[in-house]
Amino acid sequence: MVFAERSRLVEGVRAYGLIASMWLRSTMAYRASFVMTTLGNFAATGFDFVAIMLMFAHVDELGGYTLPEIALLYGASGTAFGLADLVLGSMDRLGRRVRDGTLDTLLVRPVPVLAQVAADRFALRRLGRITQGLLVLGYALVTLDIDWTPLRVAMVPLMLLTGAAIFGAVFVCGAAFQFFAQDAAEVQSSFTYGGNTLLQYPPTIFAKDLVRGVTFVVPLAFVNWLPALYVLGRDYPLGLPEWVSFLPPVVAGVCWVLAGTAWRAGLRSYRSTGS
Amino acid sequence: MRLYAVVAAGGFRRYATYRIATAAGVFTNTVFGFILAYTYMALWDERPQLGGYDMSQALTYVWLGQALLATCAMMGGGFEDELMERIRTGDVAIDLYRPIDLQMWWLAGDLGRAAYQLMARGIVPMVLGALAFPLALPRSPGIWLAFLVSVTLGVVVGFAVRYLVALSAFWLMDGAGASQIAFLAGLFFSGMLLPLTLFPGLLGEVARALPWSALLQVPADVFLGKHTGWGLVEAFAFQGGWALALLLAGRLVQSVATRRVVVQGG
């Protein structure tokens, strides 16, 4: 059973790679267009940070945080989100596939449906978002005066990977939700894009209930807030013990188990439109 | 004239069909409204009266942005993808045979769309925002009326910009790049990310003079009572002037493009 599960996972990853590389080749047929859209992707997300810099033209601190500190939160969340978006960003097209019946084509192929949906229209231009996040993160790490310990150093790459995994689970859950509400891709966006926007600001500026919600209900706080505040040596506003900052890998694992369950439930409930 | 009214009604009905999508959009606008409202509160806590707004006016600005995002199609969406596709496939040649004005036809449909979006995706987030935050809602019915006029002019400016973007497909074939630039400019220069009164120096002056400020900054200032008397007339003239100039530019480009279609044979 365990062996069967694993081979299915390998099969899924392999299929993902094949489909993604096919889309990659088709994108690269129009190199100028690829360069333009990647730059556009970079600029689109870059404007968010420009807006934050414009804010800091008027103030020295926002919610008690300086610009480099917010840049750390911003860069970590932006990079993690960018990674998840690169791998799974096409999942929000699932609702359309359910509506127009093209999902049926994927069901008859001997390849995991999740891999097919995720790799569909794989868009390398999304590297623009990751690059932008990494640049802001780099700026933060250079400017901040952090008391580096081995744990804090390790926390930075860990935060990006587990953050991407948590966002990825949200993408899959959102897609599973669209099996039921076929026309509601925007609900998914408010958790993915909305979550990313939320995490770019320090938790101190939000209402306590909102912070509790994204810590205990939709655990987005584990993407960057908890690990980054540990790196910065700051307390989390809910007064959680310090070891909670090390939980992101566990939280990511739990999220993926839930996402997998939700996905299977959604797929099982799928009724073709017949068109 | 009656024909265009029918087209506008069609545009309204067409978007009204997607109820779940509308509900999902309302949800998203509300979520983003909350996130932005808290960031603005942190900003105005530090600097009350920033950009000439007090806290409740700043919060009102946030929710107006959410209400007008879909209405003025600041992030694109609406007719331009369809028109670009018709240009790419050559179907636009059939449209040009029809005894209608192509630009007015699409404008009528877009006005219908905007009217629906304002009612469906504008009112509910605004009400929810007003319940959660102390908003500065105008008391005088005159301001509400002036706001509606300003929004309408903003929708026309937004349409005229996107019409030009769509026409670029006559030359570029693939309008994705032009759409993306228009989307970025719309988001940044409309004041959606931050009120344009907070943009410093020359950048601020340029941003406030560009057509995109007619989409959010001007209607929001009308709503907040920043333009009264002659100031209001000036605001309308600014929006109307851009609307006219961009619509005329659209006609000009269209007539050049049409000649191209005839040469190509469709």
Coordinates of C-alpha atoms in Angstrom, one line a residue:
Chain A
M1 CA 0.0 0.0 0.0
V2 CA 2.8 2.4 1.0
F3 CA 4.7 1.3 -2.0
A4 CA 1.6 1.9 -4.3
E5 CA 1.2 5.4 -2.8
R6 CA 4.8 6.2 -3.5
S7 CA 4.8 5.0 -7.0
R8 CA 1.7 7.0 -7.7
L9 CA 3.5 10.1 -6.3
V10 CA 6.6 9.4 -8.5
E11 CA 4.2 8.9 -11.4
G12 CA 2.5 12.2 -10.7
V13 CA 5.8 14.1 -10.4
R14 CA 7.0 12.5 -13.7
A15 CA 3.8 13.5 -15.5
Y16 CA 4.0 17.0 -14.1
G17 CA 7.6 17.3 -15.4
L18 CA 6.6 16.1 -18.9
I19 CA 3.5 18.3 -19.2
A20 CA 5.4 21.3 -17.8
S21 CA 8.3 20.9 -20.1
M22 CA 5.9 20.7 -23.0
W23 CA 4.4 24.0 -22.1
L24 CA 7.9 25.4 -21.5
R25 CA 8.8 24.5 -25.1
S26 CA 5.7 26.1 -26.5
T27 CA 6.3 29.3 -24.4
M28 CA 9.9 29.5 -25.6
A29 CA 8.7 29.5 -29.2
Y30 CA 8.0 33.2 -28.6
R31 CA 11.0 34.3 -26.6
A32 CA 10.3 38.1 -26.9
S33 CA 6.8 37.5 -25.5
F34 CA 8.2 35.4 -22.7
V35 CA 10.7 38.1 -21.7
M36 CA 8.0 40.7 -21.8
T37 CA 5.5 38.8 -19.7
T38 CA 8.2 37.8 -17.2
L39 CA 9.2 41.4 -16.8
G40 CA 5.5 42.3 -16.4
N41 CA 5.1 39.6 -13.8
F42 CA 8.1 41.1 -12.0
A43 CA 6.8 44.7 -12.2
A44 CA 3.2 43.8 -11.2
T45 CA 4.4 42.4 -7.9
G46 CA 7.1 45.1 -7.6
F47 CA 4.5 47.8 -7.5
D48 CA 3.2 46.4 -4.2
F49 CA 6.6 47.1 -2.7
V50 CA 6.8 50.5 -4.3
A51 CA 3.5 51.3 -2.6
I52 CA 5.1 50.2 0.8
M53 CA 8.2 52.4 0.0
L54 CA 5.9 55.3 -0.7
M55 CA 4.2 54.7 2.7
F56 CA 7.7 54.9 4.3
A57 CA 8.3 58.2 2.5
H58 CA 5.8 59.5 5.1
V59 CA 6.5 57.4 8.2
D60 CA 9.5 55.7 9.9
E61 CA 7.6 52.8 11.3
L62 CA 4.4 50.9 10.4
G63 CA 2.8 49.0 13.3
G64 CA 6.2 49.4 15.1
Y65 CA 8.2 47.8 12.3
T66 CA 10.8 49.5 10.2
L67 CA 11.1 49.2 6.4
P68 CA 13.8 46.6 6.4
E69 CA 11.8 44.5 8.9
I70 CA 8.7 44.7 6.7
A71 CA 10.9 43.9 3.7
L72 CA 11.9 40.6 5.4
L73 CA 8.2 39.7 5.9
Y74 CA 7.4 40.8 2.4
G75 CA 10.4 39.0 0.7
A76 CA 9.7 35.8 2.6
S77 CA 6.0 35.7 1.8
G78 CA 6.5 36.9 -1.8
T79 CA 9.1 34.2 -2.5
A80 CA 7.2 31.4 -0.9
F81 CA 4.0 32.5 -2.7
G82 CA 5.9 32.8 -5.9
L83 CA 7.3 29.2 -5.6
A84 CA 3.8 27.8 -4.9
D85 CA 2.4 30.0 -7.8
L86 CA 5.0 28.7 -10.2
V87 CA 4.3 25.0 -9.4
L88 CA 0.5 25.1 -8.7
G89 CA -0.7 28.5 -10.0
S90 CA -2.7 27.0 -12.8
M91 CA -5.0 25.2 -10.3
D92 CA -7.4 28.1 -10.3
R93 CA -8.4 27.2 -13.8
L94 CA -10.1 24.0 -12.5
G95 CA -13.5 25.7 -12.2
R96 CA -13.4 26.6 -15.8
R97 CA -12.5 23.0 -16.7
V98 CA -15.4 21.7 -14.7
R99 CA -17.8 24.1 -16.4
D100 CA -16.7 23.5 -20.0
G101 CA -16.2 19.8 -19.5
T102 CA -12.6 19.6 -20.5
L103 CA -11.8 18.0 -17.2
D104 CA -13.2 14.7 -18.6
T105 CA -10.2 14.5 -21.0
L106 CA -7.9 14.5 -18.0
L107 CA -9.8 11.8 -16.2
V108 CA -9.4 9.2 -18.9
R109 CA -5.6 9.6 -19.1
P110 CA -3.6 7.2 -17.0
V111 CA -1.9 10.0 -15.1
P112 CA -2.9 11.6 -11.7
V113 CA -5.4 14.3 -12.4
L114 CA -3.8 16.6 -9.8
A115 CA -0.5 16.6 -11.7
Q116 CA -2.3 17.3 -15.0
V117 CA -4.3 20.2 -13.7
A118 CA -1.3 21.7 -11.9
A119 CA 1.0 21.4 -14.9
D120 CA -1.6 22.7 -17.3
R121 CA -0.3 25.9 -18.9
F122 CA 2.8 25.9 -16.8
A123 CA 4.1 29.4 -16.9
L124 CA 7.8 30.0 -16.4
R125 CA 7.1 33.8 -16.4
R126 CA 6.1 33.4 -12.8
L127 CA 9.8 33.4 -12.1
G128 CA 9.3 37.2 -12.2
R129 CA 7.4 37.1 -8.9
I130 CA 10.0 34.8 -7.3
T131 CA 12.9 37.1 -8.4
Q132 CA 11.1 40.1 -7.1
G133 CA 10.5 38.4 -3.7
L134 CA 14.1 37.3 -3.5
L135 CA 15.4 40.8 -4.3
V136 CA 13.4 42.4 -1.5
L137 CA 14.4 39.5 0.8
G138 CA 18.1 40.2 -0.1
Y139 CA 17.6 43.9 0.6
A140 CA 16.2 43.0 4.0
L141 CA 19.0 40.6 5.0
V142 CA 21.7 43.1 3.9
T143 CA 20.2 46.1 5.8
L144 CA 18.9 44.4 8.9
D145 CA 21.2 44.1 11.9
I146 CA 20.3 40.6 13.0
D147 CA 22.0 38.7 15.8
W148 CA 22.7 35.6 13.7
T149 CA 22.7 32.2 15.3
P150 CA 22.9 28.9 13.3
L151 CA 19.2 28.3 14.0
R152 CA 18.3 31.8 12.7
V153 CA 20.4 31.2 9.5
A154 CA 18.7 27.8 8.9
M155 CA 15.3 29.4 9.5
V156 CA 15.5 31.6 6.4
P157 CA 15.6 28.9 3.6
L158 CA 13.3 26.7 5.7
M159 CA 10.8 29.4 5.9
L160 CA 10.7 29.8 2.1
L161 CA 10.3 26.1 1.4
T162 CA 7.7 25.4 4.1
G163 CA 5.9 28.6 3.3
A164 CA 5.7 27.5 -0.4
A165 CA 4.3 24.2 0.8
I166 CA 1.6 25.9 3.0
F167 CA 0.6 28.2 0.1
G168 CA 0.6 25.1 -2.2
A169 CA -1.8 23.3 0.1
V170 CA -4.1 26.4 0.0
F171 CA -4.0 26.3 -3.9
V172 CA -5.0 22.6 -3.8
C173 CA -7.8 23.2 -1.2
G174 CA -9.0 26.1 -3.3
A175 CA -9.1 23.9 -6.4
A176 CA -11.0 21.2 -4.5
F177 CA -13.5 23.8 -3.5
Q178 CA -14.1 24.6 -7.1
F179 CA -15.4 21.1 -7.8
F180 CA -18.5 22.3 -5.8
A181 CA -18.5 26.0 -6.6
Q182 CA -17.4 25.9 -10.2
D183 CA -17.6 29.7 -10.8
A184 CA -15.8 30.8 -7.6
A185 CA -12.1 31.1 -8.6
E186 CA -12.0 34.5 -6.8
V187 CA -12.6 32.9 -3.4
Q188 CA -9.4 31.0 -3.9
S189 CA -7.6 34.2 -4.9
S190 CA -8.6 35.9 -1.7
F191 CA -6.9 33.2 0.3
T192 CA -3.8 32.9 -2.0
Y193 CA -3.2 36.5 -3.2
G194 CA -5.1 38.0 -0.2
G195 CA -3.0 35.8 2.2
N196 CA 0.2 36.9 0.5
T197 CA -0.8 40.6 0.8
L198 CA -1.7 40.1 4.5
L199 CA 1.6 38.4 5.3
Q200 CA 3.6 41.3 3.7
Y201 CA 2.6 43.5 6.7
P202 CA 3.5 42.9 10.3
P203 CA 0.8 41.1 12.4
T204 CA 0.8 44.1 14.9
I205 CA -1.3 46.2 12.5
F206 CA -4.2 43.7 12.3
A207 CA -7.1 43.0 14.7
K208 CA -6.3 40.2 17.2
D209 CA -9.1 38.1 15.9
L210 CA -7.8 38.3 12.3
V211 CA -4.3 37.3 13.6
R212 CA -5.9 34.4 15.5
G213 CA -7.8 33.4 12.4
V214 CA -4.7 33.1 10.2
T215 CA -2.8 31.4 12.9
F216 CA -5.2 28.7 14.1
V217 CA -7.8 28.4 11.3
V218 CA -6.1 29.0 8.0
P219 CA -2.5 28.7 9.3
L220 CA -0.9 31.2 6.9
A221 CA 0.9 32.8 9.9
F222 CA 3.3 29.9 9.7
V223 CA 4.4 30.9 6.2
N224 CA 6.5 33.8 7.4
W225 CA 5.1 35.7 10.5
L226 CA 6.2 33.1 13.1
P227 CA 9.5 32.1 11.6
A228 CA 10.5 35.6 10.5
L229 CA 9.6 37.1 13.9
Y230 CA 11.9 34.5 15.4
V231 CA 14.7 35.6 13.1
L232 CA 14.0 39.2 14.0
G233 CA 13.9 38.4 17.7
R234 CA 10.5 39.8 18.1
D235 CA 7.5 38.5 20.0
Y236 CA 4.4 37.2 18.3
P237 CA 1.4 39.3 19.2
L238 CA -0.6 36.3 20.5
G239 CA 2.0 35.5 23.1
L240 CA 2.8 32.0 21.8
P241 CA 5.8 30.2 23.1
E242 CA 9.0 30.5 21.1
W243 CA 9.1 26.8 20.0
V244 CA 5.9 27.5 17.9
S245 CA 8.3 29.3 15.4
F246 CA 9.7 25.8 14.6
L247 CA 6.4 24.3 13.7
P248 CA 6.1 25.4 10.1
P249 CA 7.2 22.0 8.6
V250 CA 4.7 20.2 10.8
V251 CA 2.0 22.6 9.9
A252 CA 2.9 22.3 6.2
G253 CA 2.6 18.5 6.5
V254 CA -0.8 18.6 8.2
C255 CA -2.0 21.1 5.5
W256 CA -1.0 18.7 2.7
V257 CA -2.8 15.8 4.3
L258 CA -5.9 18.0 4.5
A259 CA -5.4 19.3 1.0
G260 CA -5.1 15.7 -0.3
T261 CA -8.3 14.6 1.5
A262 CA -10.2 17.6 0.2
W263 CA -8.9 17.0 -3.4
R264 CA -10.0 13.4 -3.3
A265 CA -13.4 14.3 -1.9
G266 CA -13.8 16.9 -4.7
L267 CA -12.7 14.6 -7.4
R268 CA -15.0 11.8 -6.2
S269 CA -18.0 14.2 -6.2
Y270 CA -17.3 15.3 -9.7
R271 CA -20.1 14.9 -12.2
S272 CA -19.4 15.7 -15.8
T273 CA -21.5 18.4 -17.4
G274 CA -21.8 16.1 -20.4
S275 CA -21.0 18.8 -22.8
Chain B
M1 CA -29.9 55.4 -29.6
R2 CA -32.4 52.8 -28.7
L3 CA -30.1 50.2 -30.1
Y4 CA -27.3 51.2 -27.8
A5 CA -29.7 51.1 -24.8
V6 CA -30.5 47.5 -25.7
V7 CA -26.8 46.7 -26.0
A8 CA -26.2 48.2 -22.6
A9 CA -29.0 46.2 -21.1
G10 CA -27.5 43.1 -22.7
G11 CA -24.1 43.9 -21.1
F12 CA -25.8 44.2 -17.8
R13 CA -27.7 41.0 -18.1
R14 CA -24.7 39.1 -19.4
Y15 CA -22.7 39.8 -16.2
A16 CA -25.8 39.3 -14.0
T17 CA -25.9 35.6 -15.2
Y18 CA -22.8 34.7 -13.3
R19 CA -24.2 34.8 -9.8
I20 CA -21.6 32.6 -8.1
A21 CA -18.8 34.5 -9.7
T22 CA -20.3 37.8 -8.5
A23 CA -20.6 36.4 -4.9
A24 CA -17.0 35.2 -5.1
G25 CA -16.0 38.6 -6.3
V26 CA -17.8 40.3 -3.4
F27 CA -16.0 38.0 -1.0
T28 CA -12.6 38.9 -2.5
N29 CA -13.3 42.6 -2.5
T30 CA -14.3 42.4 1.1
V31 CA -11.2 40.4 2.2
F32 CA -8.9 42.8 0.4
G33 CA -10.9 45.7 1.8
F34 CA -10.2 44.5 5.4
I35 CA -6.5 43.9 4.8
L36 CA -6.0 47.3 3.2
A37 CA -8.1 49.0 5.8
Y38 CA -5.8 47.8 8.6
T39 CA -2.7 48.8 6.7
Y40 CA -4.2 52.3 6.2
M41 CA -5.1 52.5 9.9
A42 CA -1.5 51.8 10.8
L43 CA -0.3 54.5 8.4
W44 CA -2.8 57.1 9.5
D45 CA -2.1 56.2 13.2
E46 CA 1.4 57.4 12.6
R47 CA 0.5 60.4 10.4
P48 CA -3.1 61.7 10.9
Q49 CA -4.2 64.0 8.0
L50 CA -1.8 62.3 5.6
G51 CA -2.5 63.3 2.0
G52 CA -5.3 65.6 3.2
Y53 CA -7.5 62.8 4.6
D54 CA -8.4 62.0 8.1
M55 CA -8.6 58.4 9.3
S56 CA -12.3 57.8 8.4
Q57 CA -11.8 59.4 5.0
A58 CA -8.7 57.2 4.4
L59 CA -10.8 54.1 5.3
T60 CA -13.6 55.3 3.0
Y61 CA -11.0 55.6 0.2
V62 CA -10.1 51.9 0.8
W63 CA -13.6 50.7 0.4
L64 CA -14.3 53.0 -2.5
G65 CA -11.3 51.4 -4.2
Q66 CA -12.8 47.9 -3.7
A67 CA -16.2 49.1 -4.9
L68 CA -14.8 50.6 -8.1
L69 CA -12.2 48.0 -8.9
A70 CA -14.5 45.9 -11.0
T71 CA -16.7 48.8 -12.0
C72 CA -14.0 50.8 -13.7
A73 CA -12.2 47.5 -14.6
M74 CA -8.9 48.9 -13.2
M75 CA -7.2 45.5 -13.5
G76 CA -8.7 45.0 -17.0
G77 CA -11.3 42.4 -17.8
G78 CA -14.5 43.0 -19.6
F79 CA -14.7 43.5 -23.4
E80 CA -11.1 44.0 -24.5
D81 CA -10.1 40.3 -24.6
E82 CA -13.2 39.5 -26.7
L83 CA -12.5 42.4 -29.1
M84 CA -8.8 41.4 -29.4
E85 CA -9.8 37.9 -30.2
R86 CA -12.2 39.1 -32.9
I87 CA -9.4 41.2 -34.4
R88 CA -6.9 38.3 -34.3
T89 CA -9.3 35.9 -36.0
G90 CA -10.6 38.5 -38.5
D91 CA -14.2 38.3 -37.2
V92 CA -13.9 42.1 -36.7
A93 CA -14.4 42.5 -40.5
I94 CA -18.0 41.3 -40.0
D95 CA -18.5 43.8 -37.2
L96 CA -17.3 46.6 -39.5
Y97 CA -20.0 45.7 -42.1
R98 CA -22.8 46.2 -39.5
P99 CA -24.7 49.4 -39.7
I100 CA -23.5 50.4 -36.2
D101 CA -20.7 52.4 -34.8
L102 CA -18.1 49.9 -33.5
Q103 CA -16.8 52.0 -30.7
M104 CA -20.3 53.1 -29.4
W105 CA -21.4 49.4 -29.6
W106 CA -18.6 48.3 -27.3
L107 CA -19.0 51.3 -25.0
A108 CA -22.7 50.7 -24.6
G109 CA -22.0 47.1 -23.6
D110 CA -19.3 48.2 -21.2
L111 CA -21.5 50.7 -19.5
G112 CA -24.1 48.0 -18.9
R113 CA -21.3 45.8 -17.4
A114 CA -20.1 48.6 -15.2
A115 CA -23.6 49.4 -14.0
Y116 CA -24.0 45.8 -12.9
Q117 CA -20.6 45.6 -11.3
L118 CA -21.2 48.8 -9.3
M119 CA -24.5 47.4 -7.9
A120 CA -23.3 43.9 -7.4
R121 CA -19.6 44.2 -6.4
G122 CA -19.8 47.8 -5.2
I123 CA -22.6 48.1 -2.7
V124 CA -22.2 44.9 -0.6
P125 CA -18.5 45.4 0.2
M126 CA -19.2 49.1 1.0
V127 CA -21.9 48.2 3.4
L128 CA -19.8 45.5 5.1
G129 CA -16.9 48.0 5.3
A130 CA -19.2 50.6 6.8
L131 CA -20.3 48.1 9.5
A132 CA -16.7 47.3 10.4
F133 CA -15.0 50.7 10.2
P134 CA -16.0 54.3 10.8
L135 CA -16.5 55.5 7.2
A136 CA -17.1 59.1 6.1
L137 CA -20.3 58.7 4.0
P138 CA -21.7 61.9 2.4
R139 CA -24.9 63.2 3.9
S140 CA -26.0 65.4 1.1
P141 CA -27.8 63.6 -1.8
G142 CA -26.1 66.1 -4.2
I143 CA -22.7 64.5 -3.4
W144 CA -24.0 61.0 -4.1
L145 CA -25.3 62.3 -7.4
A146 CA -22.1 64.0 -8.3
F147 CA -20.3 60.7 -7.3
L148 CA -22.4 58.7 -9.7
V149 CA -21.6 61.2 -12.5
S150 CA -17.9 61.0 -11.7
V151 CA -18.0 57.2 -11.6
T152 CA -19.7 57.2 -15.0
L153 CA -17.1 59.5 -16.5
G154 CA -14.4 57.2 -14.9
V155 CA -16.0 54.2 -16.5
V156 CA -15.9 55.9 -19.9
V157 CA -12.2 56.9 -19.5
G158 CA -11.4 53.3 -18.5
F159 CA -13.3 52.0 -21.5
A160 CA -11.5 54.4 -23.9
V161 CA -8.1 53.3 -22.6
R162 CA -8.9 49.6 -22.9
Y163 CA -10.4 50.2 -26.4
L164 CA -7.0 51.6 -27.5
V165 CA -5.3 48.6 -25.9
A166 CA -7.6 46.3 -27.8
L167 CA -7.0 48.1 -31.1
S168 CA -3.3 47.5 -30.7
A169 CA -4.1 43.9 -31.6
F170 CA -4.4 45.1 -35.2
W171 CA -0.7 45.6 -35.3
L172 CA 0.6 43.2 -32.5
M173 CA -1.8 40.3 -33.2
D174 CA -1.2 39.1 -29.6
G175 CA -2.4 41.8 -27.3
A176 CA -1.2 40.2 -24.1
G177 CA 1.8 42.5 -23.6
A178 CA -0.3 45.7 -24.2
S179 CA -3.0 44.4 -21.8
Q180 CA -0.4 43.7 -19.2
I181 CA 1.0 47.2 -19.4
A182 CA -2.5 48.7 -19.3
F183 CA -3.3 46.6 -16.2
L184 CA -0.1 47.7 -14.4
A185 CA -0.7 51.4 -15.2
G186 CA -4.4 51.1 -14.2
L187 CA -3.5 49.5 -10.9
F188 CA -0.7 51.9 -10.0
F189 CA -1.9 55.3 -11.4
S190 CA -5.5 55.0 -10.5
G191 CA -4.6 55.3 -6.9
M192 CA -5.6 51.7 -6.1
L193 CA -2.5 50.8 -4.2
L194 CA -2.2 54.2 -2.4
P195 CA -4.0 57.5 -2.9
L196 CA -2.3 59.6 -5.5
T197 CA -2.2 62.5 -3.0
L198 CA 0.5 60.5 -1.1
F199 CA 2.7 60.2 -4.2
P200 CA 5.7 62.6 -3.7
G201 CA 6.8 65.5 -5.8
L202 CA 6.9 65.2 -9.6
L203 CA 5.7 61.5 -9.6
G204 CA 2.5 62.7 -7.7
E205 CA 1.9 65.6 -10.1
V206 CA 2.3 63.3 -13.2
A207 CA 0.1 60.6 -11.6
R208 CA -2.7 63.0 -10.8
A209 CA -2.6 64.4 -14.4
L210 CA -2.7 61.0 -16.1
P211 CA -6.1 59.6 -17.3
W212 CA -6.1 56.7 -14.8
S213 CA -6.6 59.1 -11.9
A214 CA -10.1 59.6 -13.3
L215 CA -10.9 55.9 -12.4
L216 CA -10.6 56.1 -8.6
Q217 CA -8.8 59.2 -7.3
V218 CA -11.3 61.7 -8.7
P219 CA -14.5 59.8 -7.9
A220 CA -13.2 59.1 -4.4
D221 CA -12.4 62.8 -3.8
V222 CA -15.9 63.8 -5.1
F223 CA -17.4 61.2 -2.7
L224 CA -15.3 62.7 0.2
G225 CA -16.5 66.2 -0.6
K226 CA -13.0 67.4 -1.7
H227 CA -14.4 69.0 -4.9
T228 CA -17.3 71.4 -4.4
G229 CA -18.6 74.3 -6.5
W230 CA -16.2 75.2 -9.3
G231 CA -13.8 72.6 -8.1
L232 CA -16.4 69.9 -8.9
V233 CA -16.9 71.4 -12.4
E234 CA -13.1 71.2 -12.8
A235 CA -13.0 67.6 -11.7
F236 CA -15.8 66.7 -14.2
A237 CA -14.0 68.7 -16.9
F238 CA -10.8 66.8 -16.2
Q239 CA -12.5 63.4 -16.5
G240 CA -14.7 64.5 -19.4
G241 CA -11.7 65.9 -21.2
W242 CA -9.7 62.7 -20.9
A243 CA -12.8 60.7 -21.9
L244 CA -13.3 62.8 -25.0
A245 CA -9.6 62.9 -26.0
L246 CA -9.2 59.1 -25.6
L247 CA -12.4 58.3 -27.4
L248 CA -11.3 60.5 -30.3
A249 CA -7.9 58.8 -30.3
G250 CA -9.7 55.5 -30.4
R251 CA -11.6 56.6 -33.5
L252 CA -8.5 57.8 -35.2
V253 CA -6.6 54.6 -34.5
Q254 CA -9.7 52.6 -35.6
S255 CA -10.0 54.3 -38.9
V256 CA -6.3 53.7 -39.6
A257 CA -6.7 50.1 -38.5
T258 CA -9.8 49.6 -40.6
R259 CA -8.0 50.6 -43.7
R260 CA -5.4 48.0 -42.8
V261 CA -8.1 45.3 -42.5
V262 CA -9.4 46.2 -46.0
V263 CA -5.9 45.9 -47.4
Q264 CA -5.4 42.5 -45.7
G265 CA -8.8 41.4 -46.8
G266 CA -10.0 40.6 -43.3

